């Protein structure tokens, strides 16, 4: 069952979310050909430490524990890429997902950045992914249940001839990074049956994170046990915000100081 948060708790989560926004602004300033994904990760790790925040991703259990503060996924990598010596090159797209815990509360957000000039169809992939996230946030106080939002997200992506990744979903977030409910970006079997559905009620805090592929929705894991790549090798994009539903509408907790989103 999902936990509903008070306005005071949401205000605490906003502090964590603002740090995540700030670190993303710093990432944006560092992105250029020649920078390594390990350098980006080291900056994020240092920034969180400097602000007495704990990176959420480091040590996440798996076949091997996740080793870094960020997931950095380049081009055909969808999510969960491990930072390392790879240098970004002109024309790359790079999805960076990171989160922190501050005073016991979590924030989580992802952006797909561009390195220099990118191909027009890749630009369109990024626009559609960013827009479907915005669409989902805008619908939070206009629909009763998540299944209705997920249906419209799926339809929006299909209309643009791209595919929604189904292997990974968003999540409730609060004291822990991953809480109930699961937040799929498409209508899965559980939503269709109603068992996975939930009401869009004030106090609900969720991380919405559509992953959109240019080609097939299918993904596979690389030999490092973490990095997920598209099955056809075509590019993938990922945008995420932590969002609270309040009596006054949706509030993006990982937005900028003036409510700016990606
Ligand atoms: Mg997330």
Short mmCIF file of C-alpha atoms and ligand atoms in Angstrom, two decimals:
data_model
loop_
_atom_site.label_atom_id
_atom_site.label_comp_id
_atom_site.label_asym_id
_atom_site.label_seq_id
_atom_site.Cartn_x
_atom_site.Cartn_y
_atom_site.Cartn_z
CA UNK A 1 0.00 0.00 0.00
CA UNK A 2 1.22 3.47 -0.79
CA UNK A 3 1.95 5.88 2.07
CA UNK A 4 0.45 9.37 1.97
CA UNK A 5 2.73 12.20 3.08
CA UNK A 6 1.86 15.34 5.03
CA UNK A 7 2.69 18.81 3.69
CA UNK A 8 5.51 18.99 6.23
CA UNK A 9 6.96 15.72 4.93
CA UNK A 10 6.58 16.89 1.34
CA UNK A 11 8.48 20.07 2.26
CA UNK A 12 11.32 17.89 3.58
CA UNK A 13 11.32 15.85 0.37
CA UNK A 14 11.49 19.10 -1.59
CA UNK A 15 14.84 19.85 0.06
CA UNK A 16 16.25 16.54 -1.19
CA UNK A 17 14.64 17.15 -4.59
CA UNK A 18 16.18 20.60 -4.93
CA UNK A 19 19.65 19.14 -4.30
CA UNK A 20 19.01 16.62 -7.07
CA UNK A 21 17.99 19.49 -9.37
CA UNK A 22 21.12 21.43 -8.47
CA UNK A 23 23.40 18.48 -9.16
CA UNK A 24 21.74 18.01 -12.55
CA UNK A 25 22.50 21.67 -13.39
CA UNK A 26 26.15 20.96 -12.59
CA UNK A 27 26.09 17.84 -14.74
CA UNK A 28 24.64 19.89 -17.61
CA UNK A 29 27.53 22.35 -17.29
CA UNK A 30 30.10 19.53 -17.48
CA UNK A 31 28.68 17.67 -20.48
CA UNK A 32 30.98 18.04 -23.50
CA UNK A 33 33.00 15.81 -25.81
CA UNK A 34 35.95 14.26 -23.94
CA UNK A 35 34.46 14.21 -20.43
CA UNK A 36 34.31 10.71 -18.95
CA UNK A 37 31.25 9.28 -17.27
CA UNK A 38 33.40 8.60 -14.18
CA UNK A 39 34.22 12.33 -13.93
CA UNK A 40 30.52 13.17 -13.99
CA UNK A 41 29.84 10.58 -11.29
CA UNK A 42 32.68 11.84 -9.09
CA UNK A 43 31.27 15.38 -9.22
CA UNK A 44 27.82 14.12 -8.20
CA UNK A 45 29.24 12.03 -5.37
CA UNK A 46 31.24 15.00 -4.09
CA UNK A 47 28.30 17.40 -4.37
CA UNK A 48 26.03 15.17 -2.29
CA UNK A 49 28.74 14.64 0.33
CA UNK A 50 29.33 18.39 0.54
CA UNK A 51 25.61 18.88 1.28
CA UNK A 52 25.39 16.09 3.87
CA UNK A 53 23.26 13.99 1.56
CA UNK A 54 23.68 10.29 0.83
CA UNK A 55 23.67 9.03 -2.77
CA UNK A 56 20.79 6.58 -3.18
CA UNK A 57 22.16 4.38 -5.92
CA UNK A 58 25.50 3.37 -4.43
CA UNK A 59 25.29 -0.16 -3.04
CA UNK A 60 21.86 -1.00 -4.44
CA UNK A 61 21.84 -4.81 -4.24
CA UNK A 62 22.19 -6.91 -7.37
CA UNK A 63 24.43 -9.68 -8.66
CA UNK A 64 27.08 -7.09 -7.82
CA UNK A 65 26.07 -4.04 -5.72
CA UNK A 66 25.69 -0.90 -7.84
CA UNK A 67 29.08 0.86 -7.54
CA UNK A 68 28.28 4.53 -8.23
CA UNK A 69 26.19 7.58 -7.26
CA UNK A 70 24.76 7.88 -10.76
CA UNK A 71 23.48 5.62 -13.49
CA UNK A 72 24.96 6.88 -16.76
CA UNK A 73 23.58 5.31 -19.93
CA UNK A 74 24.88 6.36 -23.36
CA UNK A 75 22.99 6.05 -26.68
CA UNK A 76 21.56 2.49 -26.90
CA UNK A 77 22.00 2.05 -23.15
CA UNK A 78 18.57 2.46 -21.58
CA UNK A 79 19.17 2.63 -17.82
CA UNK A 80 21.53 1.45 -15.05
CA UNK A 81 24.76 2.17 -16.92
CA UNK A 82 27.86 2.14 -14.73
CA UNK A 83 30.12 5.22 -14.89
CA UNK A 84 33.67 4.54 -16.06
CA UNK A 85 36.48 5.66 -18.39
CA UNK A 86 34.23 6.08 -21.44
CA UNK A 87 34.62 9.53 -22.98
CA UNK A 88 31.53 11.23 -24.37
CA UNK A 89 31.72 12.18 -28.04
CA UNK A 90 29.89 14.69 -30.23
CA UNK A 91 26.46 13.35 -31.16
CA UNK A 92 26.03 11.13 -28.08
CA UNK A 93 22.98 11.22 -25.89
CA UNK A 94 23.58 10.43 -22.24
CA UNK A 95 20.89 9.55 -19.72
CA UNK A 96 21.90 10.41 -16.18
CA UNK A 97 19.79 9.23 -13.28
CA UNK A 98 20.67 10.12 -9.71
CA UNK A 99 19.10 10.60 -6.32
CA UNK A 100 19.96 11.41 -2.75
CA UNK A 101 18.67 11.10 0.78
CA UNK A 102 18.74 14.28 2.85
CA UNK A 103 17.65 14.25 6.50
CA UNK A 104 15.99 10.90 5.90
CA UNK A 105 14.02 11.89 2.79
CA UNK A 106 14.67 10.90 -0.83
CA UNK A 107 14.67 12.67 -4.21
CA UNK A 108 15.27 11.01 -7.60
CA UNK A 109 15.47 12.45 -11.12
CA UNK A 110 16.86 11.61 -14.56
CA UNK A 111 17.66 13.62 -17.67
CA UNK A 112 18.91 12.64 -21.11
CA UNK A 113 21.56 15.17 -22.09
CA UNK A 114 22.94 15.85 -25.56
CA UNK A 115 26.61 16.10 -26.46
CA UNK A 116 26.98 18.76 -29.14
CA UNK A 117 24.87 18.32 -32.26
CA UNK A 118 22.64 15.25 -32.41
CA UNK A 119 20.69 13.70 -35.27
CA UNK A 120 17.17 15.13 -35.83
CA UNK A 121 15.43 11.79 -35.15
CA UNK A 122 17.31 11.46 -31.86
CA UNK A 123 16.29 15.01 -30.96
CA UNK A 124 12.68 14.00 -31.58
CA UNK A 125 13.12 10.96 -29.30
CA UNK A 126 14.30 13.23 -26.49
CA UNK A 127 11.48 15.70 -27.06
CA UNK A 128 8.83 12.97 -26.99
CA UNK A 129 10.27 11.46 -23.79
CA UNK A 130 10.47 14.82 -22.02
CA UNK A 131 6.98 15.70 -23.22
CA UNK A 132 5.42 12.43 -22.08
CA UNK A 133 6.82 13.07 -18.59
CA UNK A 134 5.32 16.59 -18.62
CA UNK A 135 2.03 15.18 -19.88
CA UNK A 136 1.89 12.63 -17.05
CA UNK A 137 2.55 15.32 -14.43
CA UNK A 138 -0.11 17.61 -15.88
CA UNK A 139 -2.67 14.77 -15.76
CA UNK A 140 -2.12 13.97 -12.07
CA UNK A 141 -4.91 16.26 -10.87
CA UNK A 142 -7.11 15.74 -13.92
CA UNK A 143 -7.47 11.98 -13.66
CA UNK A 144 -8.66 9.76 -10.82
CA UNK A 145 -6.38 6.76 -11.19
CA UNK A 146 -2.85 6.09 -12.43
CA UNK A 147 -4.04 3.62 -15.09
CA UNK A 148 -5.69 6.54 -16.91
CA UNK A 149 -2.41 8.47 -16.96
CA UNK A 150 -0.40 5.41 -18.03
CA UNK A 151 -2.83 4.78 -20.90
CA UNK A 152 -2.35 8.33 -22.19
CA UNK A 153 1.44 8.11 -21.83
CA UNK A 154 1.52 4.93 -23.88
CA UNK A 155 -0.75 6.41 -26.54
CA UNK A 156 1.35 9.58 -26.79
CA UNK A 157 4.57 7.63 -27.38
CA UNK A 158 2.90 5.28 -29.88
CA UNK A 159 1.51 8.25 -31.81
CA UNK A 160 5.10 9.39 -32.31
CA UNK A 161 6.15 5.92 -33.52
CA UNK A 162 8.47 5.21 -30.60
CA UNK A 163 8.10 2.52 -27.91
CA UNK A 164 7.76 2.63 -24.13
CA UNK A 165 10.15 0.38 -22.23
CA UNK A 166 8.11 -2.10 -20.20
CA UNK A 167 10.89 -3.84 -18.28
CA UNK A 168 11.34 -0.92 -15.86
CA UNK A 169 8.83 1.30 -14.11
CA UNK A 170 8.64 4.31 -11.79
CA UNK A 171 7.96 4.00 -8.09
CA UNK A 172 6.64 5.50 -4.90
CA UNK A 173 9.34 7.40 -3.02
CA UNK A 174 9.70 8.80 0.49
CA UNK A 175 11.84 7.45 3.30
CA UNK A 176 13.18 4.93 0.79
CA UNK A 177 13.94 5.37 -2.89
CA UNK A 178 11.71 2.50 -3.95
CA UNK A 179 8.37 2.33 -2.17
CA UNK A 180 4.91 1.23 -3.25
CA UNK A 181 3.25 1.71 -5.65
CA UNK A 182 4.89 0.64 -8.90
CA UNK A 183 4.40 3.38 -11.51
CA UNK A 184 4.44 1.87 -15.01
CA UNK A 185 4.57 4.18 -18.04
CA UNK A 186 2.15 1.93 -19.91
CA UNK A 187 -0.89 -0.17 -19.04
CA UNK A 188 0.47 -3.48 -17.81
CA UNK A 189 -1.51 -6.54 -16.84
CA UNK A 190 -1.79 -5.50 -13.19
CA UNK A 191 -3.16 -2.08 -14.13
CA UNK A 192 -5.59 -3.65 -16.58
CA UNK A 193 -6.85 -6.00 -13.87
CA UNK A 194 -7.00 -3.13 -11.39
CA UNK A 195 -4.74 -4.81 -8.84
CA UNK A 196 -1.79 -2.52 -9.58
CA UNK A 197 -3.86 0.62 -9.95
CA UNK A 198 -3.94 3.45 -7.41
CA UNK A 199 -5.89 6.62 -6.79
CA UNK A 200 -4.25 9.97 -7.48
CA UNK A 201 -4.76 11.37 -3.99
CA UNK A 202 -3.15 14.37 -2.25
CA UNK A 203 -0.15 13.15 -0.26
CA UNK A 204 0.96 10.60 -2.85
CA UNK A 205 4.61 11.04 -3.87
CA UNK A 206 5.88 9.14 -6.90
CA UNK A 207 8.90 9.10 -9.20
CA UNK A 208 7.61 9.05 -12.79
CA UNK A 209 10.30 7.95 -15.22
CA UNK A 210 9.38 7.13 -18.81
CA UNK A 211 12.06 5.33 -20.82
CA UNK A 212 11.38 5.57 -24.54
CA UNK A 213 13.14 3.62 -27.29
CA UNK A 214 13.44 4.63 -30.91
CA UNK A 215 12.98 1.04 -32.05
CA UNK A 216 11.95 -2.09 -30.18
CA UNK A 217 10.78 -1.82 -26.58
CA UNK A 218 12.85 -4.91 -25.75
CA UNK A 219 15.98 -4.52 -23.63
CA UNK A 220 18.74 -6.84 -22.46
CA UNK A 221 21.35 -6.68 -19.70
CA UNK A 222 25.04 -6.41 -20.52
CA UNK A 223 27.67 -8.67 -18.94
CA UNK A 224 28.29 -6.12 -16.13
CA UNK A 225 24.90 -7.24 -14.69
CA UNK A 226 23.58 -3.65 -14.59
CA UNK A 227 23.65 -1.83 -17.92
CA UNK A 228 20.46 -2.32 -19.90
CA UNK A 229 20.65 -1.83 -23.66
CA UNK A 230 18.02 -1.83 -26.38
CA UNK A 231 17.74 -5.23 -28.07
CA UNK A 232 18.12 -3.61 -31.52
CA UNK A 233 20.96 -1.22 -30.59
CA UNK A 234 18.90 1.88 -31.40
CA UNK A 235 18.91 4.85 -28.99
CA UNK A 236 16.85 5.28 -25.84
CA UNK A 237 15.89 8.31 -23.70
CA UNK A 238 14.91 8.67 -20.04
CA UNK A 239 13.44 11.57 -18.08
CA UNK A 240 12.31 11.41 -14.47
CA UNK A 241 10.92 13.66 -11.77
CA UNK A 242 9.83 13.09 -8.19
CA UNK A 243 6.30 14.50 -7.95
CA UNK A 244 3.91 15.06 -5.03
CA UNK A 245 0.16 15.38 -5.44
CA UNK A 246 -1.16 18.18 -3.21
CA UNK A 247 -4.54 19.85 -2.71
CA UNK A 248 -3.16 22.60 -4.96
CA UNK A 249 -2.18 20.24 -7.77
CA UNK A 250 0.98 18.34 -8.67
CA UNK A 251 4.24 19.67 -7.24
CA UNK A 252 7.49 18.65 -8.91
CA UNK A 253 9.89 18.12 -6.00
CA UNK A 254 12.95 17.79 -8.25
CA UNK A 255 12.18 21.04 -10.14
CA UNK A 256 14.33 24.16 -10.02
CA UNK A 257 13.88 26.94 -7.44
CA UNK A 258 11.25 28.60 -9.65
CA UNK A 259 9.51 25.37 -10.63
CA UNK A 260 11.54 24.85 -13.81
CA UNK A 261 11.49 21.31 -15.20
CA UNK A 262 13.64 19.68 -17.83
MG1 LIG B 1 13.63 6.41 -10.11
#
